[in-house]
Every structure is written in structure tokens, then in C-alpha cells.
Amino acid sequence: MIDTIVVLPATPLFLAEYRGRVDPIEDISAAAQSALQRLRRPCRIVVVTTADVGRDRRRTPLGARVFYELWGSSPVAGVSAVEEVVVASDAMSEACRDVADRLWVEAGDATGVPTCVVLMADGTAARSKSAPGYFDARAVTVDQSLVSAIREARGGPLLALDEELCTELLMRGRAALMVMGGLLARQGWECELLLEFDPFGVQYVVAVIRRSDIAG
Amino acid sequence: MDLRIGKQTIPPSGRLVMAIVNRTPDSFFDSGAAWDMDDALDRVDQVVEEGADILDIGGVKAGPGNDVSVAEEIRRVVPFVERVRARYPDVAISVDTWRAEVARAACQAGCDLLNDTWGGVDPQLFEVASEFDAALVCAHTGGQAVRTRPFRVEYEDLMTDVTTSLRRLAERAEGHGVARDKIIVDPAHDFGKNTWHSLEVTRHLDQIVQLGWPVLVSVSNKDFIGESLGRPVPERCLGTLAATVVTAWLGARIHRVHDVAQAKEVLEMTSVIAGDLPPLRAVRGLA
């Protein structure tokens, strides 16, 4: 049974290899750690990331590396296993829904231990003139829709994200978010939005979403 | 090798700024700006605020000028060292002197480092350093007499002369009981050297670094910079900073300077480029 979905930013600013003397995302780190600490124990974790884009891909996708960095700095006792699912960056809505269905079935088959799905994904990266994608007025609208869908735990808007537009707005976690859309569409959920923040023109979200039938 | 100065232990990757504080009425750069006790303390406050790691207090102008007796040098330096020690207990204090009597009084007042710019002309200085467990700078002057300018100095092989002389001085210091990790070597730009010589020791500083002792360089606003760029003393800051970066890159660990804030910044950048220090805040391309 999937009982919790956690949304975390996939920014490489979390990675030790890129760390300066000052942590530029202290608040975001704290929120991400807090989200992981809220996992129900015992559980198994499935980390869902979107495959990297660009020519300099590494063997482990960025989102997974970010997760392990966060996990390593503050491990949670009682987690029986961590598994990874990498979704193609160009996966369309239907394919993402299929991944969600498969996760749901596999979690149902996993006897006894509930599953937590950790989504490594961000919103657009075109929210200001200093953003990686410069300012694009459409970014605000897309992110508003994204954040409201997460806050209200509604899968429909996530599954309806426009792939082409998201690519233009450098939303790198779009496919993972669509997988989440597929999970949210299956039943009722309640969201605790811990952070929405765009300090560098990139939309970050930290949220913990629980099944409404067992939330509380 | 770590370097120990006073309460500080500095790893090989550390790049330190030694701030010049002249208690003289006639030094070439500041022309007596810190001659008055209060002015000198203001200068100390300023350079500490700017991040100086070591304060180098001198009571005698390096170049030719009025005679300064031992008693007068002590009068200029020692009470000031006491004041600075009380004001900044943790900042390393150096005294720029070649005289053992001055060094002894300075160490009793709290000095941590003896900066013997004139290359060991007073053999008792080694013993004072050993007795007080003070750090010691061994400098190459090519045999130049104290407080004189080079005149038609030539070397058959400058770098061999510099490295051989520095090794001999450092080993002599060790022989007198100065701790190995408290010995520093200095090629002494412009001391017993013309501009070509100072440029050569700058260019080949790595040969001095390879001796194994930490290297101090004192290039700040010196004539070899002025002659290289055609700049009078007040306009040598950029040239000084360029020489500071080059010597830091080649391995110098202590930089004796007038302009502390600027030197700190270029050394910080050098350390970041060298990979010895992470960038302060790296976000570009990573958000």
C-alpha cells in the first residue's frame, strides 16, 4: 500500500560536490529534511525521478543523487528498502500513468510494509530575469497550477501538464510529477505543503501527502 | 608541513596576510603614517578588521636613513607590541628586526614571529627565537649590508644562490633549536637584488617552495613593481596584487602587504581557483 507521497526539490545545490562555504538553500534543506523525518515507519521507499536531459548525463540521475544526499545526511530508522524508478524525460501522460499504476500494484503486493513514494521534481525555471530560463510570464501560471494541484492533492492538473510548454519552461521534473498525478488520481489524499519557494527563479516545492483514509 | 605561529597552526593550503605596521617616521610607502602610537593602533585595528592574519611591526626603515640605535628601536617597538598583544591576544605578532636585543625584548612583550629581513647578520637572533619558541623568517639578501641598497649586484646563478643560502640559514636555525615548523624562508624581493633579480625569484618561486619550508614573500609596492610598470610608489597596488597572485599560485604561504583588504581578496580567489577553498556561494547553473 502506498500511504505517503513526498515531494522534494531535485536541485543539485543539495549535493556536497557543489557546496560552497555558505549554504544558499538553508531553508529548503531544512524543509526537505523535515519532510523525510515525517515518513511513517516502518516503510519501504520508492524514489521517482525524471531521467536527466542534456549531453552530460551521469549513471545515476540527478534526482536520485539528490535524494541519497539528503537521505545520507539524515537517515530515517525503520526504512526497509529504497528503490529507484527513473521516468524518461519525454514520457507522455499515458506512459506516466502506466508507471503510477505499476507502482500502485507493486506496493499492494509488498506484504505488510507500507510504501512511501518520494518524488524528486521541481516546477519551472523561468520565473525571473535571473532564472536559468530567464523570465517567461507563462511560468507563473504553470507553477500556480502545479502548486495548487499539490496543495489540494489533485492528480488531474498534473496529468494535464503540457509537455511541450514544460520543456520550454525548463520544468525538469515534469514526468515524475505526472506519475504523482497518476497516484493522486487513484484515491483521496491530504497534503501538508511545507514549502513553496523560488529563490533563483526556479519553483521548489516540499510537501508530504498522505492517504486521507489514514491521514492524521 | 603545517606552520605554527603563536596560537595558530596553518595547513599547507593556508595563504596568510601579514600586515605591515611601521613604527617609523620615514618608511618608503607610508612615510610615518603609523609613527604616532595612536595612529599605529588605529592602523592595527584597521588591518585586523580587514582580516590580517599576522601583524608585522617594524621600528627601523629598511632602506638607508637616520641611524636608529638598539635602545631607540626597542622604544619604538616593544611598548607597542605590549599594547597590541593586550588588544588582540589571538592575532599573531611579528617584529621586523635583525637585532637580537630587540628580538628578545619583543618576545618578552608577546611577539610570536621574528622577521629577520637581513638574513641572519646577528647570530644571536637564532638563539632568541629558540629560547622563546618564536617563529623565524630566514631571508636571502645576497650578503647585502643592513640598510643599504643594491649597487651593481650580480649573481652567477641567482636561484642557486637564493636556494642554497635559504637552506643554509634554515638549517642553521634548526641547529640552534628553532622548531622546523616555525621556520619560514623569504627570497626578500629587492634586498640585494635589482628588478631583474626580483622578477626571476618571483617567476621561479616554486624552486624556493621545494626547499620544504613555508615561503613568505614581501613584494608590496616595491621598486621592482614600480620599475616593471613605470609606476611611482602610490600607484603600485595593482602590480602588487598581480605579484601576490603569482607568488601565491607558485606556493608562497605568507604575503607581507600594505593593502590588506585587497590582498585578502585576491588570495581568497587564488585559493578558490587552486581548489583549496570552496566558492563562498555557488548557485550559477545549479538551481
Short mmCIF file of C-alpha atoms in Angstrom, two decimals:
data_model
loop_
_atom_site.label_atom_id
_atom_site.label_comp_id
_atom_site.label_asym_id
_atom_site.label_seq_id
_atom_site.Cartn_x
_atom_site.Cartn_y
_atom_site.Cartn_z
CA MET A 1 0.00 0.00 0.00
CA ILE A 2 1.28 3.46 -0.87
CA ASP A 3 0.40 5.57 2.14
CA THR A 4 2.62 8.63 1.67
CA ILE A 5 3.97 10.69 -1.20
CA VAL A 6 6.76 13.15 -0.52
CA VAL A 7 7.72 15.86 -2.99
CA LEU A 8 11.28 17.16 -2.80
CA PRO A 9 13.30 19.55 -4.98
CA ALA A 10 15.86 17.93 -7.26
CA THR A 11 18.29 20.84 -7.24
CA PRO A 12 22.00 19.98 -7.35
CA LEU A 13 22.50 22.69 -4.75
CA PHE A 14 21.90 19.90 -2.23
CA LEU A 15 24.93 17.96 -3.44
CA ALA A 16 28.15 18.14 -1.42
CA GLU A 17 30.24 18.32 -4.59
CA TYR A 18 28.71 21.71 -5.38
CA ARG A 19 28.62 23.09 -1.86
CA GLY A 20 30.24 26.43 -1.13
CA ARG A 21 31.12 27.89 2.22
CA VAL A 22 27.62 29.31 2.57
CA ASP A 23 24.52 27.16 2.07
CA PRO A 24 22.31 29.10 -0.36
CA ILE A 25 19.28 26.88 0.30
CA GLU A 26 19.31 26.52 4.05
CA ASP A 27 15.53 26.90 4.36
CA ILE A 28 14.87 24.43 1.58
CA SER A 29 17.26 21.89 3.10
CA ALA A 30 15.51 22.20 6.44
CA ALA A 31 12.10 21.69 4.85
CA ALA A 32 13.32 18.67 2.87
CA GLN A 33 14.82 17.08 5.98
CA SER A 34 11.65 17.77 7.86
CA ALA A 35 9.60 16.05 5.15
CA LEU A 36 11.74 12.92 5.30
CA GLN A 37 11.52 12.84 9.06
CA ARG A 38 7.73 12.72 8.76
CA LEU A 39 7.72 9.36 7.00
CA ARG A 40 5.76 6.72 8.79
CA ARG A 41 7.97 3.88 9.95
CA PRO A 42 8.41 1.11 9.05
CA CYS A 43 8.16 1.61 5.31
CA ARG A 44 9.86 1.00 2.01
CA ILE A 45 10.76 3.97 -0.15
CA VAL A 46 10.42 4.25 -3.88
CA VAL A 47 12.25 7.26 -5.29
CA VAL A 48 10.80 8.52 -8.55
CA THR A 49 12.99 10.74 -10.67
CA THR A 50 12.97 12.01 -14.19
CA ALA A 51 15.88 10.97 -16.40
CA ASP A 52 18.43 13.70 -16.92
CA VAL A 53 18.42 15.70 -20.11
CA GLY A 54 21.43 17.11 -21.90
CA ARG A 55 24.64 15.56 -23.11
CA ASP A 56 26.45 15.16 -19.80
CA ARG A 57 24.29 12.50 -18.22
CA ARG A 58 25.64 10.55 -15.33
CA ARG A 59 24.89 6.94 -14.49
CA THR A 60 22.67 7.90 -11.55
CA PRO A 61 20.09 10.56 -12.35
CA LEU A 62 20.44 13.88 -10.58
CA GLY A 63 17.19 13.44 -8.66
CA ALA A 64 18.36 10.13 -7.21
CA ARG A 65 21.73 11.59 -6.24
CA VAL A 66 19.99 14.47 -4.51
CA PHE A 67 17.73 12.06 -2.65
CA TYR A 68 20.67 9.94 -1.43
CA GLU A 69 22.50 13.08 -0.32
CA LEU A 70 19.51 14.19 1.75
CA TRP A 71 18.93 10.68 2.99
CA GLY A 72 22.58 10.20 3.89
CA SER A 73 22.74 13.38 5.91
CA SER A 74 19.69 12.47 7.95
CA PRO A 75 18.75 8.80 7.58
CA VAL A 76 15.44 7.64 8.95
CA ALA A 77 15.35 4.46 11.02
CA GLY A 78 12.83 1.79 10.12
CA VAL A 79 13.11 2.03 6.35
CA SER A 80 13.42 -1.45 4.95
CA ALA A 81 14.42 -0.66 1.38
CA VAL A 82 14.98 2.15 -1.07
CA GLU A 83 14.19 1.52 -4.70
CA GLU A 84 14.54 3.82 -7.68
CA VAL A 85 12.22 4.40 -10.60
CA VAL A 86 13.51 6.60 -13.41
CA VAL A 87 10.94 8.01 -15.79
CA ALA A 88 12.00 9.09 -19.26
CA SER A 89 12.16 12.87 -19.51
CA ASP A 90 9.99 12.80 -22.61
CA ALA A 91 7.44 10.31 -21.23
CA MET A 92 3.94 11.41 -22.11
CA SER A 93 0.93 11.43 -19.81
CA GLU A 94 -0.19 7.91 -20.63
CA ALA A 95 3.23 6.41 -20.00
CA CYS A 96 3.47 8.23 -16.68
CA ARG A 97 0.08 6.97 -15.65
CA ASP A 98 1.26 3.44 -16.50
CA VAL A 99 4.24 3.90 -14.18
CA ALA A 100 1.88 5.05 -11.43
CA ASP A 101 -0.32 2.01 -11.97
CA ARG A 102 2.66 -0.31 -11.78
CA LEU A 103 3.86 1.36 -8.55
CA TRP A 104 0.43 1.01 -7.07
CA VAL A 105 0.22 -2.69 -7.87
CA GLU A 106 3.73 -3.42 -6.66
CA ALA A 107 3.06 -1.58 -3.40
CA GLY A 108 -0.09 -3.59 -2.94
CA ASP A 109 1.87 -6.79 -3.41
CA ALA A 110 4.53 -5.78 -0.90
CA THR A 111 3.30 -7.58 2.16
CA GLY A 112 2.96 -5.75 5.41
CA VAL A 113 5.26 -2.80 4.87
CA PRO A 114 3.66 0.39 3.56
CA THR A 115 5.32 2.23 0.71
CA CYS A 116 6.35 5.88 0.58
CA VAL A 117 6.91 7.37 -2.85
CA VAL A 118 9.43 10.21 -2.90
CA LEU A 119 9.09 12.42 -5.95
CA MET A 120 12.17 14.41 -6.91
CA ALA A 121 10.83 17.23 -9.04
CA ASP A 122 10.69 20.99 -9.45
CA GLY A 123 8.46 23.47 -11.13
CA THR A 124 9.56 25.78 -13.89
CA ALA A 125 12.93 27.53 -14.06
CA ALA A 126 11.81 30.67 -15.84
CA ARG A 127 10.28 32.75 -13.08
CA SER A 128 12.60 35.77 -13.07
CA LYS A 129 15.19 37.55 -15.17
CA SER A 130 17.91 35.87 -13.16
CA ALA A 131 16.35 32.41 -13.59
CA PRO A 132 18.14 29.73 -15.62
CA GLY A 133 15.47 30.12 -18.29
CA TYR A 134 15.13 33.91 -17.95
CA PHE A 135 11.65 35.33 -17.33
CA ASP A 136 8.71 33.79 -19.08
CA ALA A 137 5.30 35.03 -17.96
CA ARG A 138 3.79 31.61 -18.64
CA ALA A 139 5.95 30.09 -15.90
CA VAL A 140 3.96 31.73 -13.14
CA THR A 141 0.69 30.32 -14.46
CA VAL A 142 2.09 26.83 -14.87
CA ASP A 143 3.60 26.87 -11.38
CA GLN A 144 0.43 28.19 -9.81
CA SER A 145 -1.43 25.28 -11.31
CA LEU A 146 1.26 22.87 -10.15
CA VAL A 147 1.40 24.16 -6.58
CA SER A 148 -2.39 24.23 -6.23
CA ALA A 149 -2.62 20.65 -7.52
CA ILE A 150 -0.08 19.53 -4.94
CA ARG A 151 -1.67 21.56 -2.13
CA GLU A 152 -5.10 20.14 -2.95
CA ALA A 153 -3.69 16.69 -3.76
CA ARG A 154 -5.40 16.59 -7.14
CA GLY A 155 -3.93 14.39 -9.83
CA GLY A 156 -5.84 15.76 -12.81
CA PRO A 157 -3.90 19.03 -13.26
CA LEU A 158 -0.61 17.16 -13.00
CA LEU A 159 -1.59 14.64 -15.63
CA ALA A 160 -2.71 17.55 -17.81
CA LEU A 161 0.64 19.36 -17.76
CA ASP A 162 1.60 20.44 -21.28
CA GLU A 163 4.77 18.51 -22.11
CA GLU A 164 6.00 20.96 -24.72
CA LEU A 165 5.36 24.01 -22.56
CA CYS A 166 7.01 22.40 -19.55
CA THR A 167 10.07 21.66 -21.64
CA GLU A 168 10.21 25.27 -22.81
CA LEU A 169 9.97 26.46 -19.21
CA LEU A 170 12.74 24.06 -18.09
CA MET A 171 10.48 22.11 -15.76
CA ARG A 172 12.82 19.17 -15.33
CA GLY A 173 10.58 17.03 -13.14
CA ARG A 174 7.50 17.08 -15.30
CA ALA A 175 7.40 13.30 -15.94
CA ALA A 176 7.79 12.47 -12.24
CA LEU A 177 5.04 14.94 -11.42
CA MET A 178 2.80 13.19 -13.91
CA VAL A 179 3.49 9.90 -12.16
CA MET A 180 2.39 11.57 -8.98
CA GLY A 181 -0.71 12.75 -10.82
CA GLY A 182 -1.47 9.12 -11.62
CA LEU A 183 -1.11 8.13 -7.96
CA LEU A 184 -3.20 11.04 -6.68
CA ALA A 185 -5.97 10.24 -9.14
CA ARG A 186 -6.46 6.82 -7.60
CA GLN A 187 -7.99 7.91 -4.31
CA GLY A 188 -8.31 10.73 -1.74
CA TRP A 189 -5.20 12.35 -0.26
CA GLU A 190 -4.36 15.18 2.13
CA CYS A 191 -1.37 17.43 1.61
CA GLU A 192 0.86 19.23 4.05
CA LEU A 193 2.71 21.83 1.97
CA LEU A 194 5.93 22.55 3.85
CA LEU A 195 7.49 24.97 1.40
CA GLU A 196 6.98 26.68 -1.93
CA PHE A 197 9.83 28.95 -2.81
CA ASP A 198 11.59 30.28 -5.90
CA PRO A 199 14.79 31.97 -4.72
CA PHE A 200 16.62 31.60 -8.04
CA GLY A 201 13.67 31.80 -10.37
CA VAL A 202 13.12 28.05 -10.01
CA GLN A 203 9.96 26.80 -8.35
CA TYR A 204 10.70 24.48 -5.45
CA VAL A 205 8.06 22.54 -3.55
CA VAL A 206 8.34 20.43 -0.42
CA ALA A 207 5.22 18.54 0.51
CA VAL A 208 4.07 15.48 2.38
CA ILE A 209 0.89 13.91 1.05
CA ARG A 210 -0.91 11.16 2.93
CA ARG A 211 -3.87 8.94 2.08
CA SER A 212 -6.90 10.68 3.50
CA ASP A 213 -8.28 7.41 4.87
CA ILE A 214 -5.29 7.07 7.19
CA ALA A 215 -4.08 10.68 7.48
CA GLY A 216 -3.77 12.31 10.84
CA MET B 1 54.14 20.81 6.56
CA ASP B 2 51.93 22.73 8.94
CA LEU B 3 53.26 26.08 10.06
CA ARG B 4 52.98 27.25 13.66
CA ILE B 5 52.93 30.91 14.54
CA GLY B 6 51.80 31.90 18.02
CA LYS B 7 48.45 30.24 18.66
CA GLN B 8 47.88 29.47 15.01
CA THR B 9 48.61 26.23 13.19
CA ILE B 10 48.36 26.79 9.47
CA PRO B 11 47.99 23.89 7.00
CA PRO B 12 49.97 23.93 3.73
CA SER B 13 46.92 25.14 1.84
CA GLY B 14 46.61 28.25 4.01
CA ARG B 15 47.52 31.61 2.49
CA LEU B 16 48.15 34.25 5.11
CA VAL B 17 48.28 38.02 5.01
CA MET B 18 50.93 39.72 7.08
CA ALA B 19 50.05 43.38 7.53
CA ILE B 20 52.89 45.89 7.62
CA VAL B 21 52.73 48.24 10.59
CA ASN B 22 55.64 50.66 10.50
CA ARG B 23 56.54 52.41 13.75
CA THR B 24 58.91 54.58 11.80
CA PRO B 25 58.82 58.22 10.73
CA ASP B 26 60.35 57.55 7.31
CA SER B 27 59.31 54.25 5.70
CA PHE B 28 59.11 54.34 1.92
CA PHE B 29 55.41 53.64 1.49
CA ASP B 30 53.55 55.27 4.34
CA SER B 31 56.06 57.98 5.29
CA GLY B 32 55.42 57.71 9.01
CA ALA B 33 51.65 57.28 8.93
CA ALA B 34 51.81 54.99 12.00
CA TRP B 35 54.64 56.78 13.77
CA ASP B 36 52.37 58.11 16.47
CA MET B 37 51.22 55.43 18.95
CA ASP B 38 47.52 56.17 18.47
CA ASP B 39 47.87 56.21 14.69
CA ALA B 40 49.71 52.90 14.88
CA LEU B 41 46.94 51.36 16.98
CA ASP B 42 44.38 52.68 14.50
CA ARG B 43 46.34 51.01 11.73
CA VAL B 44 46.31 47.75 13.71
CA ASP B 45 42.57 47.99 14.30
CA GLN B 46 42.03 48.58 10.62
CA VAL B 47 44.14 45.69 9.34
CA VAL B 48 42.71 43.27 11.92
CA GLU B 49 39.25 44.30 10.79
CA GLU B 50 40.31 43.68 7.21
CA GLY B 51 41.39 40.16 8.10
CA ALA B 52 45.15 40.33 8.65
CA ASP B 53 46.50 37.05 9.99
CA ILE B 54 49.82 38.44 11.19
CA LEU B 55 50.88 41.94 12.19
CA ASP B 56 54.45 42.79 11.23
CA ILE B 57 55.73 45.61 13.38
CA GLY B 58 58.88 47.37 12.35
CA GLY B 59 60.84 50.11 14.09
CA VAL B 60 63.50 50.77 11.51
CA LYS B 61 63.14 51.72 7.88
CA ALA B 62 64.62 49.02 5.63
CA GLY B 63 66.43 51.44 3.36
CA PRO B 64 69.15 53.97 4.17
CA GLY B 65 68.26 56.73 6.61
CA ASN B 66 68.94 58.08 10.05
CA ASP B 67 70.68 55.72 12.42
CA VAL B 68 68.35 54.02 14.85
CA SER B 69 70.02 52.68 18.00
CA VAL B 70 69.01 49.43 19.63
CA ALA B 71 67.50 51.39 22.52
CA GLU B 72 65.52 53.57 20.15
CA GLU B 73 64.28 50.56 18.15
CA ILE B 74 63.16 48.91 21.40
CA ARG B 75 61.46 52.12 22.46
CA ARG B 76 59.56 52.25 19.17
CA VAL B 77 58.58 48.61 19.03
CA VAL B 78 58.32 46.92 22.40
CA PRO B 79 55.70 49.04 24.22
CA PHE B 80 53.67 48.90 21.04
CA VAL B 81 53.88 45.11 20.91
CA GLU B 82 52.64 45.03 24.52
CA ARG B 83 49.67 47.22 23.61
CA VAL B 84 48.80 45.17 20.56
CA ARG B 85 49.20 41.88 22.46
CA ALA B 86 46.77 43.07 25.10
CA ARG B 87 44.34 44.34 22.49
CA TYR B 88 44.45 41.24 20.26
CA PRO B 89 45.51 38.17 22.26
CA ASP B 90 44.96 35.77 19.37
CA VAL B 91 46.45 37.65 16.44
CA ALA B 92 49.99 36.64 15.54
CA ILE B 93 52.52 39.40 16.08
CA SER B 94 55.73 39.61 14.11
CA VAL B 95 58.58 42.01 14.71
CA ASP B 96 60.72 43.08 11.79
CA THR B 97 64.24 43.29 13.17
CA TRP B 98 67.68 41.89 12.61
CA ARG B 99 68.89 42.64 16.14
CA ALA B 100 68.83 40.00 18.88
CA GLU B 101 68.42 42.54 21.69
CA VAL B 102 65.33 43.96 20.07
CA ALA B 103 64.05 40.48 19.33
CA ARG B 104 64.49 39.39 22.92
CA ALA B 105 62.59 42.38 24.29
CA ALA B 106 59.87 41.91 21.68
CA CYS B 107 59.43 38.24 22.53
CA GLN B 108 59.16 39.11 26.21
CA ALA B 109 56.41 41.55 25.24
CA GLY B 110 54.45 38.88 23.36
CA CYS B 111 55.89 38.72 19.85
CA ASP B 112 55.32 35.37 18.08
CA LEU B 113 57.50 35.71 14.99
CA LEU B 114 60.86 37.30 14.26
CA ASN B 115 61.06 38.65 10.73
CA ASP B 116 64.78 38.85 10.08
CA THR B 117 64.77 40.56 6.71
CA TRP B 118 68.53 40.97 6.66
CA GLY B 119 69.41 37.32 6.53
CA GLY B 120 70.94 36.34 9.84
CA VAL B 121 73.54 39.08 10.32
CA ASP B 122 73.12 38.79 14.09
CA PRO B 123 73.79 35.16 15.03
CA GLN B 124 72.21 35.65 18.45
CA LEU B 125 68.82 36.07 16.78
CA PHE B 126 68.53 32.32 16.19
CA GLU B 127 69.08 31.71 19.89
CA VAL B 128 66.40 34.19 20.85
CA ALA B 129 63.92 32.52 18.52
CA SER B 130 64.78 29.14 20.01
CA GLU B 131 64.64 30.38 23.60
CA PHE B 132 61.16 31.90 23.17
CA ASP B 133 59.87 29.22 20.74
CA ALA B 134 59.20 32.02 18.28
CA ALA B 135 58.82 31.51 14.56
CA LEU B 136 61.65 32.89 12.45
CA VAL B 137 61.90 34.28 8.93
CA CYS B 138 65.16 33.48 7.15
CA ALA B 139 65.73 35.82 4.24
CA HIS B 140 68.06 35.95 1.24
CA THR B 141 69.90 39.23 0.82
CA GLY B 142 72.90 38.04 -1.18
CA GLY B 143 75.15 39.35 1.55
CA GLN B 144 73.83 42.89 1.26
CA ALA B 145 74.79 45.02 4.27
CA VAL B 146 71.96 46.05 6.56
CA ARG B 147 70.00 49.10 5.39
CA THR B 148 71.88 49.51 2.14
CA ARG B 149 70.71 49.46 -1.43
CA PRO B 150 71.98 47.04 -4.04
CA PHE B 151 74.52 48.52 -6.38
CA ARG B 152 75.63 46.60 -9.44
CA VAL B 153 74.84 43.28 -7.74
CA GLU B 154 75.22 40.26 -9.97
CA TYR B 155 74.83 36.54 -9.40
CA GLU B 156 76.38 33.74 -11.36
CA ASP B 157 73.18 31.78 -10.80
CA LEU B 158 70.58 33.67 -8.81
CA MET B 159 68.23 30.83 -7.98
CA THR B 160 71.05 28.58 -6.85
CA ASP B 161 72.33 31.38 -4.64
CA VAL B 162 68.88 32.01 -3.20
CA THR B 163 68.00 28.40 -2.53
CA THR B 164 71.43 27.49 -1.19
CA SER B 165 71.51 30.50 1.11
CA LEU B 166 67.97 29.93 2.38
CA ARG B 167 68.59 26.26 3.03
CA ARG B 168 71.78 27.10 4.92
CA LEU B 169 70.01 29.73 7.05
CA ALA B 170 67.04 27.49 7.80
CA GLU B 171 69.28 24.59 8.76
CA ARG B 172 71.30 26.95 10.92
CA ALA B 173 68.12 27.99 12.67
CA GLU B 174 67.20 24.37 13.21
CA GLY B 175 70.67 23.75 14.53
CA HIS B 176 70.07 26.43 17.11
CA GLY B 177 66.90 24.72 18.22
CA VAL B 178 64.25 26.64 16.29
CA ALA B 179 61.40 24.22 15.62
CA ARG B 180 61.26 23.11 11.98
CA ASP B 181 57.59 24.04 11.71
CA LYS B 182 58.41 27.56 12.89
CA ILE B 183 60.95 28.36 10.21
CA ILE B 184 59.91 30.42 7.20
CA VAL B 185 62.02 31.36 4.21
CA ASP B 186 61.83 34.62 2.24
CA PRO B 187 63.60 35.37 -1.05
CA ALA B 188 63.45 39.04 0.01
CA HIS B 189 62.47 40.84 -3.16
CA ASP B 190 64.62 43.93 -3.85
CA PHE B 191 67.02 43.10 -1.00
CA GLY B 192 70.39 42.63 -2.64
CA LYS B 193 68.53 42.38 -5.92
CA ASN B 194 67.80 44.55 -8.91
CA THR B 195 64.45 44.43 -10.67
CA TRP B 196 65.54 41.58 -12.95
CA HIS B 197 66.54 39.54 -9.92
CA SER B 198 63.26 40.17 -8.11
CA LEU B 199 61.34 39.17 -11.22
CA GLU B 200 63.37 36.00 -11.51
CA VAL B 201 62.76 34.92 -7.91
CA THR B 202 59.08 35.65 -8.48
CA ARG B 203 58.99 33.59 -11.64
CA HIS B 204 60.87 30.70 -10.07
CA LEU B 205 59.38 30.83 -6.61
CA ASP B 206 58.45 27.17 -6.87
CA GLN B 207 62.15 26.34 -6.52
CA ILE B 208 62.14 28.04 -3.13
CA VAL B 209 58.90 26.32 -2.16
CA GLN B 210 60.54 22.99 -2.96
CA LEU B 211 63.03 23.57 -0.15
CA GLY B 212 60.21 22.45 2.12
CA TRP B 213 59.90 25.41 4.47
CA PRO B 214 56.90 27.74 4.20
CA VAL B 215 57.69 30.71 1.98
CA LEU B 216 57.00 34.33 2.84
CA VAL B 217 57.05 36.97 0.13
CA SER B 218 57.23 40.70 0.62
CA VAL B 219 56.52 42.33 -2.71
CA SER B 220 54.18 45.07 -1.61
CA ASN B 221 54.71 48.30 -3.57
CA LYS B 222 58.37 47.54 -4.07
CA ASP B 223 60.65 49.08 -6.69
CA PHE B 224 60.69 46.01 -8.93
CA ILE B 225 56.94 46.52 -9.36
CA GLY B 226 57.33 50.25 -9.88
CA GLU B 227 60.06 49.73 -12.48
CA SER B 228 58.13 46.97 -14.21
CA LEU B 229 55.11 49.19 -14.71
CA GLY B 230 56.58 52.68 -14.61
CA ARG B 231 54.56 53.50 -11.51
CA PRO B 232 55.51 55.65 -8.54
CA VAL B 233 55.06 54.26 -5.03
CA PRO B 234 51.42 55.34 -4.54
CA GLU B 235 50.35 53.64 -7.78
CA ARG B 236 51.71 50.13 -7.33
CA CYS B 237 48.71 48.38 -5.81
CA LEU B 238 47.59 46.56 -8.96
CA GLY B 239 51.12 45.42 -9.71
CA THR B 240 51.44 44.26 -6.12
CA LEU B 241 48.25 42.26 -6.38
CA ALA B 242 49.39 40.62 -9.63
CA ALA B 243 52.67 39.61 -8.00
CA THR B 244 50.77 38.41 -4.95
CA VAL B 245 48.61 36.10 -7.04
CA VAL B 246 51.56 34.72 -8.98
CA THR B 247 53.58 34.01 -5.85
CA ALA B 248 50.57 32.51 -4.11
CA TRP B 249 49.93 30.27 -7.09
CA LEU B 250 53.55 29.14 -7.04
CA GLY B 251 53.28 28.26 -3.37
CA ALA B 252 54.02 31.28 -1.16
CA ARG B 253 52.07 30.97 2.08
CA ILE B 254 52.62 34.32 3.77
CA HIS B 255 52.19 37.63 1.98
CA ARG B 256 53.55 40.74 3.67
CA VAL B 257 51.48 43.65 2.42
CA HIS B 258 50.40 47.22 2.98
CA ASP B 259 46.92 46.85 1.44
CA VAL B 260 45.36 44.08 3.49
CA ALA B 261 41.77 44.02 2.22
CA GLN B 262 42.85 43.81 -1.41
CA ALA B 263 45.43 41.14 -0.70
CA LYS B 264 42.92 39.08 1.28
CA GLU B 265 40.51 39.14 -1.61
CA VAL B 266 42.99 38.14 -4.32
CA LEU B 267 44.39 35.40 -2.08
CA GLU B 268 40.90 34.12 -1.38
CA MET B 269 40.25 33.99 -5.12
CA THR B 270 43.58 32.25 -5.66
CA SER B 271 42.69 29.67 -3.02
CA VAL B 272 39.33 29.06 -4.66
CA ILE B 273 40.93 28.66 -8.10
CA ALA B 274 43.53 26.31 -6.64
CA GLY B 275 40.76 24.20 -5.13
CA ASP B 276 41.96 24.82 -1.59
CA LEU B 277 38.80 26.70 -0.66
CA PRO B 278 35.24 26.23 -1.95
CA PRO B 279 33.48 29.19 -3.55
CA LEU B 280 31.60 31.22 -0.98
CA ARG B 281 28.19 30.62 -2.52
CA ALA B 282 27.81 28.67 -5.73
CA VAL B 283 24.40 28.80 -7.38
CA ARG B 284 25.05 29.54 -11.04
CA GLY B 285 23.77 26.70 -13.22
CA LEU B 286 22.82 24.65 -10.18
CA ALA B 287 19.44 26.00 -9.15
#
